[in-house]
Amino acid sequence: MKVLLVGGGGREHALAWKIAQSSMCQKLYCAPGNPGTAQVGENLPVRAEDVDAVVAAARDRGVELVVVGPEDPLAAGLADAVRAAGMLCFGPSTEGARLEADKAFAKELMRSASIPTAEARIFTDLEAARQYVLSRDQGVVVKAAGLAKGKGVFVCTEPHLAVRPLEQIMSERIFGDAGSTVVIEEMLTGQEASILALCDGRNIYPLEASQDHKPIGDGDTGPNTGGMGAYSPTPIVDDSVMTRVEREVLVPIVDAMRRSFGRYEGCLYAGLMLTHAGPKVLEFNCRFGDPEAQPLMMRLKSDLLEAMVATCRHRLDEVRLEWDPRPAVCVVMASGGYPGSYEKGFEITGIEEAEALGDVKVFHAGTAAADGKLLTNGGRVLGVTALGDTIAAARERAYRAVEKIHWQGAYYRKDIAAKAVEA
Ligand code: AMP
Ligand code: GLY
């Protein structure tokens, strides 16, 4: 079949790389893709957010399945438009995408389904929000309710530290309308894990667990980013945690969605804090994680396209996924300055040398090709991903690969998966 993959980041390169390996894949288009996806498919000059243009591009080329990588086009109704045009779509409806695009809605749905999550209050008025945080005596977490590219969350170890983020979000509108509503939560402590699952609206198929590293700095310091590295599997998610997450989180949320607006179809991502009182939901995303998809795709042995088609045809009960038992570690290399402002256009060298180490795949994110050269073109630039017999070996190999790659101002965390190695 002909497939159109929407998006152009590291997650999309990982998904494209895996979809292109399927014997079912006759042709893969990417809209807009990046130089990495161009190695395995054909990039189209179509913006991911341009719903009409994506649907037209797919229809004109006889595409049967559209796979949506990022959240913005899903929130804008791409999956509904693709289905209305008679094609299969891997990705939830606008309503389903609200689980990520509207944190206040997600919180209320979780409450109604008794899903364990941080206690929270929702505010649309800055003064009321300010008074609330100042009345608290413990750490709080301030979240812009709308989409903010993973940067809209401020963890404040003391209540007064929440005042400035509230002003920035609600008054200065640093995230635009995404900040017209804020969710203020109790601060949870524990280890974090990402559990992603394929969902066909009724059946749920959890993927192997992974762990992201959201803050920019080593030791989880500094502002949050889209994710600076990930690894899978993670020793903190054993069978009993997985069973609990399925029973207490995934099943009830999919049921709650079906009751309120219909089937949730696609990938459902639960970001969890494993607290002393059990797993609690930090957030839901309506898509694969980035960078979690990179180690997951490196470990997936089964045919991803077949599983996606089964999901769209509501036949997830027929799917069985096989995984490489070896762990994979992905280290994100970013532009110096990210998640703040940064320069683009620096030449990248060393990717071939990095991949020549073996069991290494360098996924492109913010890159651009020009005059036979590869240039930096975004905040997160590459996801350097390696397999190893142990997490320590995968980590060591990923960092050896990172050291082969150069551009001016390249930045990466030095401690991806370090906690898992110490554990
Ligand atoms: P989110 O985008 O909602 O997952 O938040 C981004 C990051 O902020 C998470 O990965 C956590 O590290 C942190 N975070 C979010 N909510 C909480 C919470 N209630 N308690 C502690 N940390 C949190
Ligand atoms: N890595 C976090 C996310 O994809 O939202």
mmCIF file of C-alpha atoms and ligand atoms in Angstrom, residues 11 212 214 226-227 269 283 285 287-292 380, ligand 2:
data_model
loop_
_atom_site.group_PDB
_atom_site.id
_atom_site.type_symbol
_atom_site.label_atom_id
_atom_site.label_comp_id
_atom_site.label_asym_id
_atom_site.label_seq_id
_atom_site.Cartn_x
_atom_site.Cartn_y
_atom_site.Cartn_z
ATOM 1 C CA ARG A 11 9.957 10.599 15.706
ATOM 2 C CA ASP A 212 12.323 10.305 28.573
ATOM 3 C CA LYS A 214 12.699 16.332 29.625
ATOM 4 C CA GLY A 226 10.545 18.323 24.021
ATOM 5 C CA GLY A 227 12.834 15.547 25.355
ATOM 6 C CA TYR A 269 0.948 7.956 25.366
ATOM 7 C CA GLU A 283 0.028 13.801 31.014
ATOM 8 C CA ASN A 285 -0.255 12.553 24.545
ATOM 9 C CA ARG A 287 0.784 10.223 19.466
ATOM 10 C CA PHE A 288 4.143 8.494 19.739
ATOM 11 C CA GLY A 289 6.655 10.212 22.005
ATOM 12 C CA ASP A 290 9.614 12.060 20.595
ATOM 13 C CA PRO A 291 12.292 10.859 21.404
ATOM 14 C CA GLU A 292 10.683 7.703 22.880
ATOM 15 C CA ARG A 380 16.566 19.170 18.492
HETATM 16 N N1 GLY B 2 9.009 13.043 24.817
HETATM 17 C C1 GLY B 2 7.823 13.651 25.272
HETATM 18 C C2 GLY B 2 6.808 13.833 24.257
HETATM 19 O O1 GLY B 2 6.883 13.304 23.175
HETATM 20 O O2 GLY B 2 5.869 14.547 24.552
#
